PDB file of C-alpha atoms in Angstrom:
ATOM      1  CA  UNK A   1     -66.261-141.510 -86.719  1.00  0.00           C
ATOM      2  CA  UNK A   2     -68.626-141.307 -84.078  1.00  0.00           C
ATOM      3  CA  UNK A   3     -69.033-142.003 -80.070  1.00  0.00           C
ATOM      4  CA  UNK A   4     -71.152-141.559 -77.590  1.00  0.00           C
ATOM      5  CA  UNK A   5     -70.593-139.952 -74.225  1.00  0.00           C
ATOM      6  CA  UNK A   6     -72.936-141.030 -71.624  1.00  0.00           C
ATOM      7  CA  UNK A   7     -72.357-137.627 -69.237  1.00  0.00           C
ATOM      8  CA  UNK A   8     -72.359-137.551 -65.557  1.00  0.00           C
ATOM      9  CA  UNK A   9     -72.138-134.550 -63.122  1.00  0.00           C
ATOM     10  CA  UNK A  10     -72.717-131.467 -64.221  1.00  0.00           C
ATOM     11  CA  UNK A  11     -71.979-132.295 -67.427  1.00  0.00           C
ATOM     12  CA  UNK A  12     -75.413-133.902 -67.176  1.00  0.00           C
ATOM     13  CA  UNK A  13     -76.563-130.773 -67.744  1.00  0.00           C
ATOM     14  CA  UNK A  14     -75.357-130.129 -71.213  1.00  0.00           C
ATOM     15  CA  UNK A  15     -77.720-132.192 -72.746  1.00  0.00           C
ATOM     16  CA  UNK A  16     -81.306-133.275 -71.365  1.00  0.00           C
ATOM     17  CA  UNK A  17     -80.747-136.682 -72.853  1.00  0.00           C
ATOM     18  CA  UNK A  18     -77.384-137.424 -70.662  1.00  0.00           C
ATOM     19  CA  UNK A  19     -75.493-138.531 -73.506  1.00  0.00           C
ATOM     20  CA  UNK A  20     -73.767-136.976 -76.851  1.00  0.00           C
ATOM     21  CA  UNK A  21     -73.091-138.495 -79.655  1.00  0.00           C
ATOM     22  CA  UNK A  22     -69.985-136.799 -81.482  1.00  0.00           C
ATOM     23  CA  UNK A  23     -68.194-136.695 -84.885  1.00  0.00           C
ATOM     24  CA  UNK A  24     -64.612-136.962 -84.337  1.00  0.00           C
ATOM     25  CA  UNK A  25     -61.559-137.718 -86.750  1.00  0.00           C
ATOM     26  CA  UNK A  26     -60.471-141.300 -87.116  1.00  0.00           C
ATOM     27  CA  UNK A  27     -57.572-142.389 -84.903  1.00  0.00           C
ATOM     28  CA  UNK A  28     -58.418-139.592 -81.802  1.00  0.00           C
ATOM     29  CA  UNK A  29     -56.774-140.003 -79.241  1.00  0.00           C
ATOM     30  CA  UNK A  30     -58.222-138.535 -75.212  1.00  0.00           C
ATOM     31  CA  UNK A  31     -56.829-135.197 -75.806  1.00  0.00           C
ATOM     32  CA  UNK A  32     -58.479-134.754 -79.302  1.00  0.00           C
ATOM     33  CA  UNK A  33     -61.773-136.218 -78.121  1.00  0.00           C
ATOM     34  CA  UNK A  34     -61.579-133.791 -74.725  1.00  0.00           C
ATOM     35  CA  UNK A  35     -61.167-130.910 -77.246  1.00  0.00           C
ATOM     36  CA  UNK A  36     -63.991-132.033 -79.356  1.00  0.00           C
ATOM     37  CA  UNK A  37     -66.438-132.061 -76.419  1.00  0.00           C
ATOM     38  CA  UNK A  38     -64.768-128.841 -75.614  1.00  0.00           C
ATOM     39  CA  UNK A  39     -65.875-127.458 -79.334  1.00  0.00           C
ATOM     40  CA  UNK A  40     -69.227-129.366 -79.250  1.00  0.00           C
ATOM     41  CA  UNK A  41     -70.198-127.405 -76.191  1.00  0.00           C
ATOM     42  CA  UNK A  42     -69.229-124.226 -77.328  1.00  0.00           C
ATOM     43  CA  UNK A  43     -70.727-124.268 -80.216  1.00  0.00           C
ATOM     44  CA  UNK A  44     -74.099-126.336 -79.804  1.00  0.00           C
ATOM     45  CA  UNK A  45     -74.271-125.707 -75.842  1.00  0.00           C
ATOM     46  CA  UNK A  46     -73.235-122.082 -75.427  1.00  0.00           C
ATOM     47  CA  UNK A  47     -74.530-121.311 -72.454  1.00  0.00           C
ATOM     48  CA  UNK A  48     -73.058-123.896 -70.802  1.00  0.00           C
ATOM     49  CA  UNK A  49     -69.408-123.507 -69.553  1.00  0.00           C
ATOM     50  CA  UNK A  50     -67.207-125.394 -71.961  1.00  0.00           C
ATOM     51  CA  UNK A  51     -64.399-124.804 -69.852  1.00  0.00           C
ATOM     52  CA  UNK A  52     -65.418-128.092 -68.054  1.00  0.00           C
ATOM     53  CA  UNK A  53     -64.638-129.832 -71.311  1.00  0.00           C
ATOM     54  CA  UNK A  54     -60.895-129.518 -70.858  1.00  0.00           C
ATOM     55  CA  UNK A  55     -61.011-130.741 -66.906  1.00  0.00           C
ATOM     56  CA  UNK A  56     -63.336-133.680 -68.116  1.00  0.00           C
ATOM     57  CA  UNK A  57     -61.728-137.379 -67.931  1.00  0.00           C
ATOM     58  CA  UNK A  58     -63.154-140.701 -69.585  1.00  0.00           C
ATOM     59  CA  UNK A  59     -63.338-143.802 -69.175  1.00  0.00           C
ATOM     60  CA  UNK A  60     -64.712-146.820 -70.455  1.00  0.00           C
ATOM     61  CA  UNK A  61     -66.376-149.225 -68.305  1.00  0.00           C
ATOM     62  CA  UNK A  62     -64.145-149.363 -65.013  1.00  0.00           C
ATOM     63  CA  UNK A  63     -61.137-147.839 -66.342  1.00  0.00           C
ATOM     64  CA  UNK A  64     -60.344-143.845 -66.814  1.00  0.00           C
ATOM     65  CA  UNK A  65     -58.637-144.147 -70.285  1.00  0.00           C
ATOM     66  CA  UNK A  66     -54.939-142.312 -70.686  1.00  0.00           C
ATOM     67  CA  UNK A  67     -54.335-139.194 -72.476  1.00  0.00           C
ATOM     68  CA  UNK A  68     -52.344-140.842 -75.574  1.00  0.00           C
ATOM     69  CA  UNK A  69     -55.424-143.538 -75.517  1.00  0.00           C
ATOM     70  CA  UNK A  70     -57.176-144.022 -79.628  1.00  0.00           C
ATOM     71  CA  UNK A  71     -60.757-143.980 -79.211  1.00  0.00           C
ATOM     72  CA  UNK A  72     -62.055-146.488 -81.027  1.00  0.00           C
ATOM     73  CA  UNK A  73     -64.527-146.689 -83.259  1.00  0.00           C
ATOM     74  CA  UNK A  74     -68.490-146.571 -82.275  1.00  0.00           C
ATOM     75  CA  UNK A  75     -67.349-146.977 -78.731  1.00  0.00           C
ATOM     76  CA  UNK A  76     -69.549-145.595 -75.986  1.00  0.00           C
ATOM     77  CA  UNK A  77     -67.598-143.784 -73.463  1.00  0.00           C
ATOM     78  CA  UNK A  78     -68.233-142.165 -69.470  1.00  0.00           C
ATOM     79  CA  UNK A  79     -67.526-138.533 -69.467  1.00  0.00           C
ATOM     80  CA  UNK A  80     -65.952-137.516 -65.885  1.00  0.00           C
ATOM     81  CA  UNK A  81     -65.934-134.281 -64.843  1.00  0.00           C
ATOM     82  CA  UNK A  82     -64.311-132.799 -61.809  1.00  0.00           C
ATOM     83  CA  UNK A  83     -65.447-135.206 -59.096  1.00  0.00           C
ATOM     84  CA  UNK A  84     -66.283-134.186 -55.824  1.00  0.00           C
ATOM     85  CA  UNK A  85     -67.683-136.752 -53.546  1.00  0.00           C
ATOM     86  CA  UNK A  86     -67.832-137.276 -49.453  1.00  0.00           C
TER      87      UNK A  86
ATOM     88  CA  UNK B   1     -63.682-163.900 -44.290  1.00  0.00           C
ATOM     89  CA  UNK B   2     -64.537-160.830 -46.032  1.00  0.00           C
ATOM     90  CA  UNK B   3     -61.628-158.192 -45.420  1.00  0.00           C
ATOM     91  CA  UNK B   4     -63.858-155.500 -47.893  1.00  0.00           C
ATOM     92  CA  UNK B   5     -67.177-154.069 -47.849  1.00  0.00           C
ATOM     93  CA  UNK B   6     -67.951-151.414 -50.466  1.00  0.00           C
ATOM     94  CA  UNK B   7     -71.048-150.173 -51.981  1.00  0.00           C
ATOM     95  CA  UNK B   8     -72.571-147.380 -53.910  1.00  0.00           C
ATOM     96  CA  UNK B   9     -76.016-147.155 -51.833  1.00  0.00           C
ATOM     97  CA  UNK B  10     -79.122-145.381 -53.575  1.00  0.00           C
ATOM     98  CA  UNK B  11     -80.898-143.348 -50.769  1.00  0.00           C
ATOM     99  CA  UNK B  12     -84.663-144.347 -52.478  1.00  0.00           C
ATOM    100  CA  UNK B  13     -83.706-147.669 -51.213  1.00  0.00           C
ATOM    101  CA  UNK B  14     -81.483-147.502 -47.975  1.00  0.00           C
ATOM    102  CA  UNK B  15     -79.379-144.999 -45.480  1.00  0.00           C
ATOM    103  CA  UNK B  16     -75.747-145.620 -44.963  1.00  0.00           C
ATOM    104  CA  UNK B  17     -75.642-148.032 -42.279  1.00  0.00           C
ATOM    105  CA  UNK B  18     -72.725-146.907 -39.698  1.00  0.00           C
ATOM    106  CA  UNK B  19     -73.294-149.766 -37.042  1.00  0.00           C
ATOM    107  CA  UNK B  20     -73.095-152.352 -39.993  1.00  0.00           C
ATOM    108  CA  UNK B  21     -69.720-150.670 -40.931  1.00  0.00           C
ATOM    109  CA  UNK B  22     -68.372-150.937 -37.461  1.00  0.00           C
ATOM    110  CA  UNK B  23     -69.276-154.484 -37.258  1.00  0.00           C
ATOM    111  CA  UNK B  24     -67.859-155.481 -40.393  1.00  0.00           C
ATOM    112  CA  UNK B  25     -64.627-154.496 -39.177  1.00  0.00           C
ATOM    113  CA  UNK B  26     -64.641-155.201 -35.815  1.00  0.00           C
ATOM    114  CA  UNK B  27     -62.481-158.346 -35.494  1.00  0.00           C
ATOM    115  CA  UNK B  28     -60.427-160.391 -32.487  1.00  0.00           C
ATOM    116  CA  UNK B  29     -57.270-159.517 -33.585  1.00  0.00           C
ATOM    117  CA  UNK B  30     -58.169-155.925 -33.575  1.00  0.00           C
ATOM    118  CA  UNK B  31     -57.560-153.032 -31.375  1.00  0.00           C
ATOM    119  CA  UNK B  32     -58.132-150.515 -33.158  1.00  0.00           C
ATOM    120  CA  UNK B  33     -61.212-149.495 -35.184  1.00  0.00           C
ATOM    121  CA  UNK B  34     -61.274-145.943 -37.083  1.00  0.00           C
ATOM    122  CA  UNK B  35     -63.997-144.496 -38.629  1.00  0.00           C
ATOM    123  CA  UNK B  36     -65.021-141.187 -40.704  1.00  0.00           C
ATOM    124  CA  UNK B  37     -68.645-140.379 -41.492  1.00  0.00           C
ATOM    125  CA  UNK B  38     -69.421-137.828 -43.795  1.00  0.00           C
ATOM    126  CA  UNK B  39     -72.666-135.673 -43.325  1.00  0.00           C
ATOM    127  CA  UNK B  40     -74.804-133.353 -45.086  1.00  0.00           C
ATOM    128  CA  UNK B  41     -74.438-129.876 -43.515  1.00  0.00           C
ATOM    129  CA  UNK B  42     -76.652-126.857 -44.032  1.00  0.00           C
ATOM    130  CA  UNK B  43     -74.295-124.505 -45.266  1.00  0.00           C
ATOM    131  CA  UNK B  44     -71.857-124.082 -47.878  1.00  0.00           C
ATOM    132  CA  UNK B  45     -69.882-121.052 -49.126  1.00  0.00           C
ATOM    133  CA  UNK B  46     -72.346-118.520 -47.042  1.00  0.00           C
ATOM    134  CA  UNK B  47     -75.222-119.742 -48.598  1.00  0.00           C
ATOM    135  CA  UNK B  48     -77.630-122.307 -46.940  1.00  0.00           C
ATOM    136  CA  UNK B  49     -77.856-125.367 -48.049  1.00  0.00           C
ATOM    137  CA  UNK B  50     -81.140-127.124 -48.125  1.00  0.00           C
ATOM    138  CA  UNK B  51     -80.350-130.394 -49.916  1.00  0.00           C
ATOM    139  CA  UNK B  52     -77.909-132.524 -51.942  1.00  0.00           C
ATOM    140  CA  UNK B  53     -77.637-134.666 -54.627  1.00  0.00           C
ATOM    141  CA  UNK B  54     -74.967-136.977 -55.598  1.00  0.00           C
ATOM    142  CA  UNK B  55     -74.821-138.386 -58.827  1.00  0.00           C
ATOM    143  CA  UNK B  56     -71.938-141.386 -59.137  1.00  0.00           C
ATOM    144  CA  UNK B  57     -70.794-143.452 -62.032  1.00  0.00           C
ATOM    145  CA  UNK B  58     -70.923-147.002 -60.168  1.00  0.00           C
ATOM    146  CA  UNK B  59     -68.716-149.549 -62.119  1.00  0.00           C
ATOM    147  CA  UNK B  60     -65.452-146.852 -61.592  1.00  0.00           C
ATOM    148  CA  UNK B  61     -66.262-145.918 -58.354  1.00  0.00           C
ATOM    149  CA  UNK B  62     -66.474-149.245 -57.237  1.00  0.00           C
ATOM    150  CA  UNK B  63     -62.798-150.422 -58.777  1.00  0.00           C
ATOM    151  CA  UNK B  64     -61.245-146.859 -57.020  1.00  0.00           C
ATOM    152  CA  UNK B  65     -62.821-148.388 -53.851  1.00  0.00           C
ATOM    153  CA  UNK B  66     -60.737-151.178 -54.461  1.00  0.00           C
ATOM    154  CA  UNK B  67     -58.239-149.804 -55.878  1.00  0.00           C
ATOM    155  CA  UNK B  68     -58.090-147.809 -52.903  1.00  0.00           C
ATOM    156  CA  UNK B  69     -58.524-151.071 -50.556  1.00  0.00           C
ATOM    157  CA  UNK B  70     -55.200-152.517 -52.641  1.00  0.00           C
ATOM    158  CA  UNK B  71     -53.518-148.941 -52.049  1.00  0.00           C
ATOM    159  CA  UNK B  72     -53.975-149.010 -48.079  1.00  0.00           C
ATOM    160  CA  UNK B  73     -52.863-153.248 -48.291  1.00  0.00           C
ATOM    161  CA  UNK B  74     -49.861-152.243 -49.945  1.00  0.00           C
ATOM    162  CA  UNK B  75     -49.051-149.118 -47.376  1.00  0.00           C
ATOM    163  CA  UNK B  76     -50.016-150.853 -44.141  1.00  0.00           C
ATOM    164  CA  UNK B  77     -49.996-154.785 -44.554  1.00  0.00           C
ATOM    165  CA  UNK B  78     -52.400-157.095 -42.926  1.00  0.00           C
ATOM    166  CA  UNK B  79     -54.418-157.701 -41.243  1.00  0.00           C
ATOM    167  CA  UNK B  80     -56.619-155.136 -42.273  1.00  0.00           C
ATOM    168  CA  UNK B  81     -60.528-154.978 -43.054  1.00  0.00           C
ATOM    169  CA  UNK B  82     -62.060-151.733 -44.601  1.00  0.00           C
ATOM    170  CA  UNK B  83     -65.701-150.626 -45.478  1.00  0.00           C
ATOM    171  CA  UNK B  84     -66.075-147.901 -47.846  1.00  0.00           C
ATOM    172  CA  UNK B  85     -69.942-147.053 -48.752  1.00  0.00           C
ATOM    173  CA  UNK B  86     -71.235-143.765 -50.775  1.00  0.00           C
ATOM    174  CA  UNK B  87     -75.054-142.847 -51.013  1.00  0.00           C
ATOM    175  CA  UNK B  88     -76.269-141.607 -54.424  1.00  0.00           C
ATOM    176  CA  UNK B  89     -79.239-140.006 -54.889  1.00  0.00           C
ATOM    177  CA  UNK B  90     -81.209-137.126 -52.996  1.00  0.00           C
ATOM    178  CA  UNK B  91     -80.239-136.411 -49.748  1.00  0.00           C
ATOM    179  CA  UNK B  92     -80.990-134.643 -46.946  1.00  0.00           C
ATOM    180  CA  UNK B  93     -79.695-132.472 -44.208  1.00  0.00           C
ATOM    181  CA  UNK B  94     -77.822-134.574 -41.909  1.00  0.00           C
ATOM    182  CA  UNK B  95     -77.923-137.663 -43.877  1.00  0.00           C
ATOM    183  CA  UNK B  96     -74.796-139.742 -44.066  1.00  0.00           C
ATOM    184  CA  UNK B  97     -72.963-139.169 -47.300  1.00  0.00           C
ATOM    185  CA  UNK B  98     -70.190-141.451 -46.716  1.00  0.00           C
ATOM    186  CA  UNK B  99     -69.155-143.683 -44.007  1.00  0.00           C
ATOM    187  CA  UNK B 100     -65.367-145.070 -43.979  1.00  0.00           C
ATOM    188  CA  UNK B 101     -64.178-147.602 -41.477  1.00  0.00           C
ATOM    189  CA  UNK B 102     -61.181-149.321 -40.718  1.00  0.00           C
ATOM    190  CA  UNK B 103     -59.951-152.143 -38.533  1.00  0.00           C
ATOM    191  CA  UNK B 104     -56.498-152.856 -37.683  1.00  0.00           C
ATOM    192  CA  UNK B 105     -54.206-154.187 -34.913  1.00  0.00           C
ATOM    193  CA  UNK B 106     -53.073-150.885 -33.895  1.00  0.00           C
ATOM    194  CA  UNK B 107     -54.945-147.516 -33.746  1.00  0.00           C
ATOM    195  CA  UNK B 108     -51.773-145.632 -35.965  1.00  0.00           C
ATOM    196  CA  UNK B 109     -52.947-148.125 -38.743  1.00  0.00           C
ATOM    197  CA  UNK B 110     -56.803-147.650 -38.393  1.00  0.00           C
ATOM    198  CA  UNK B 111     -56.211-143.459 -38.157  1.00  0.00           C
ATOM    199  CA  UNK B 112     -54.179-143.967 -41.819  1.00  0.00           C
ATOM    200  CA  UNK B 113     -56.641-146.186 -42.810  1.00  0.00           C
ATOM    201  CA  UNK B 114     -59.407-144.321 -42.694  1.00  0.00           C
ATOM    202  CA  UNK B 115     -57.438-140.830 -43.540  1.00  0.00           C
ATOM    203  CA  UNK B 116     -56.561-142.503 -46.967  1.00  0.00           C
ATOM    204  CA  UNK B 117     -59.749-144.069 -47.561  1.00  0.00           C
ATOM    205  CA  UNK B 118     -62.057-141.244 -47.369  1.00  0.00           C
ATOM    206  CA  UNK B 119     -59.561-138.781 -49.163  1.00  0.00           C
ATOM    207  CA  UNK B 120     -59.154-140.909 -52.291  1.00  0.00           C
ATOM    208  CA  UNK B 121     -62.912-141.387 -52.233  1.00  0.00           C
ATOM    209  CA  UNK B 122     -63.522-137.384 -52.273  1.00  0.00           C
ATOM    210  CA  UNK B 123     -60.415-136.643 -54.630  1.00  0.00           C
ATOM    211  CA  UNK B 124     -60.168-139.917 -56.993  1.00  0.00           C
ATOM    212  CA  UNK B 125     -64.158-141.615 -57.015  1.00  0.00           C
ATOM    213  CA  UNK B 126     -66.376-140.622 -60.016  1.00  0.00           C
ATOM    214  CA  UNK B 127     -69.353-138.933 -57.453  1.00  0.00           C
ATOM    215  CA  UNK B 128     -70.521-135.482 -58.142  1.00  0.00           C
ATOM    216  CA  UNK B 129     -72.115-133.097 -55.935  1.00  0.00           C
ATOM    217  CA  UNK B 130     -74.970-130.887 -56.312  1.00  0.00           C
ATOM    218  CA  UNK B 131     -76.163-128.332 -53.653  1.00  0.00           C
ATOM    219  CA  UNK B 132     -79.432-127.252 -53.627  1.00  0.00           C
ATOM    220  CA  UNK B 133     -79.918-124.109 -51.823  1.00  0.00           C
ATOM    221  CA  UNK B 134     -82.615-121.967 -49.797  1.00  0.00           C
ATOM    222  CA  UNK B 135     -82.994-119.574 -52.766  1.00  0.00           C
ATOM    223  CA  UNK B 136     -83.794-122.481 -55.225  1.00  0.00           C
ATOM    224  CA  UNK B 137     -81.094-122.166 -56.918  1.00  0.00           C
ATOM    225  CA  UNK B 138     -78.825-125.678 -57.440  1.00  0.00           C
ATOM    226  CA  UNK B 139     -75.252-125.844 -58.251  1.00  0.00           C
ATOM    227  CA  UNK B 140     -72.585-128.456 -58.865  1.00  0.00           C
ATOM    228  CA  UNK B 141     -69.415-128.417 -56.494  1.00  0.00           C
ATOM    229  CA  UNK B 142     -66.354-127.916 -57.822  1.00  0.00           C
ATOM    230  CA  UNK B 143     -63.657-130.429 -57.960  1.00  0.00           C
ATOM    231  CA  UNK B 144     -61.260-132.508 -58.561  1.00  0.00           C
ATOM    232  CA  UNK B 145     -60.286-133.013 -62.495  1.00  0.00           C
ATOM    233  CA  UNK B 146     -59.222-136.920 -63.347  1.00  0.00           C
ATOM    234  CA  UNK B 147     -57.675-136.046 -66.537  1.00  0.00           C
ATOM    235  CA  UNK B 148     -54.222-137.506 -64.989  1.00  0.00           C
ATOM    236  CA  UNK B 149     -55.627-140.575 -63.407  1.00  0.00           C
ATOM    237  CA  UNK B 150     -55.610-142.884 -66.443  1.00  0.00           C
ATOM    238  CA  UNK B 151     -54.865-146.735 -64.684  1.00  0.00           C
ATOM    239  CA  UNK B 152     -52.040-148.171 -65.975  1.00  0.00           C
ATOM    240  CA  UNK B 153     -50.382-151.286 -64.291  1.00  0.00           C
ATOM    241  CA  UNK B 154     -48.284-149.254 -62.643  1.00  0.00           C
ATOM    242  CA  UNK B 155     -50.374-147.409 -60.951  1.00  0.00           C
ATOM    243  CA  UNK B 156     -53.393-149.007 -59.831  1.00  0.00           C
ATOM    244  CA  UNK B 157     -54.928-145.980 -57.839  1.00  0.00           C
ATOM    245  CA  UNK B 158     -54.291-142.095 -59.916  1.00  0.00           C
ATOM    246  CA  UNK B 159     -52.296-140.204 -58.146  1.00  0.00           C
ATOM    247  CA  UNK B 160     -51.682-141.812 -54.754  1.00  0.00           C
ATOM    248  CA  UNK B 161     -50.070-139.050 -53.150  1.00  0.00           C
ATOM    249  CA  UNK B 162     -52.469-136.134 -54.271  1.00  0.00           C
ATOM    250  CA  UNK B 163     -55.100-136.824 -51.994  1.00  0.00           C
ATOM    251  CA  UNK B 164     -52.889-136.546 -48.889  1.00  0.00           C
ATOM    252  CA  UNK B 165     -52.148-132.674 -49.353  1.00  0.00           C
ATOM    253  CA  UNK B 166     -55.288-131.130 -51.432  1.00  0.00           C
ATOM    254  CA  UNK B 167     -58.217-129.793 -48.789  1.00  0.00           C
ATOM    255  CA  UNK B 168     -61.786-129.997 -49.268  1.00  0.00           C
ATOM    256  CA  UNK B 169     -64.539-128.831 -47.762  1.00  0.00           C
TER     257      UNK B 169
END
């Protein structure tokens, strides 16, 4: 099923667009759509550090969404890496 | 009467308004009034800085702020009034980042206030720095991962206690 990740940060940088659509399996959960960024950017992005990937939150409108959280279907979720404000 | 000011301020549009801040929490009951105010500095790492940017994701950082308003209710009680505002955008050397303030009976209560405040906002709030330096080369800061911080109803504000011991810059 697919999402889209509006991306913030450096992850901005990834893709000119600020956003990636991806192709994940049915039922994902945080941690399998954190390693499917993770694969995405190796793999279409390489040199970009992936690494980022796997310290990357997301949330959906206000909310940062738990590990065990399904992604649902078609939903369009905030990719938040490492913050570092003030 | 208000007890909360927070905002997400682009810098095309205004400058972090420190006087306002004070104001808002300047109150009768009150004798003490802390306040933090977070600058743009010129260096970074040994390498000069020449500019930032800070890119935030508004709708979270704006329920952390309060989150983080709920967090410092719960610690210290009432009465309390707090103003927490973050520019986004391009900014430049000496420009207010951030400006924190906090208004409370006591001074003990404004100093914790303000301490917890502006160390949520740089360890918990969805902003991201980018340094731009004399070379012409930009770079994002590193920082803090949120992979933890999912809300639940438990716990309204990620990790409450990590901000008190990690150290930035």
């Amino acid at each position: 099923m697919k999402v889209r990740i509006n991306l913030h940060g450096a992850l901005r940088e990834a893709d000119a667009r600020g956003y990636l659509e991806l192709d994940i399996p049915a039922a994902a959960d945080v941690a399998a759509l954190r390693e499917c960024l993770y694969r995405h950017l190796q793999e279409q992005v390489p040199q970009f550090g992936a690494a980022i990937a796997r310290r990357t939150a997301f949330a959906r409108g206000d909310e940062i969404l738990p590990r065990n959280s399904r992604i649902p279907e078609h939903a369009t979720l905030e990719a938040i890496p490492p913050v570092s404000g003030g | 009467m208000d007890q909360l000011h927070i905002a997400v301020v682009e810098r095309k549009t205004a400058v972090l308004d420190v006087h306002a801040a004070i104001a808002f929490v300047s109150d009768p009951r009150f004798g003490g009034i802390a306040s933090f105010i977070g600058r743009v500095r010129d260096h970074n790492l040994g390498r000069q800085v020449t500019a930032v940017s800070y890119d935030i994701y508004a709708p979270l950082a704006l329920r952390v702020f309060r989150d983080i308003d709920q967090q410092a209710r719960a610690e210290l009680g009432e009465p309390l009034k707090l103003w927490i505002a973050h520019a986004c955008g391009d900014l430049g050397i000496g420009d207010p980042a951030v400006v924190v303030a906090a208004g409370t009976p006591h001074r003990d209560e404004a100093f914790h206030a303000c301490r917890l405040a502006i160390e949520a906002v740089k360890h918990a709030a969805p902003i991201w720095k980018q340094e731009h330096y004399i070379d012409g080369v930009s770079a994002w800061s590193e920082g803090c991962s949120l992979c933890d911080a999912g809300h639940t109803d438990e716990t309204a504000l990620a990790q409450p206690d990590a901000y008190r011991h990690e150290r930035h810059a």
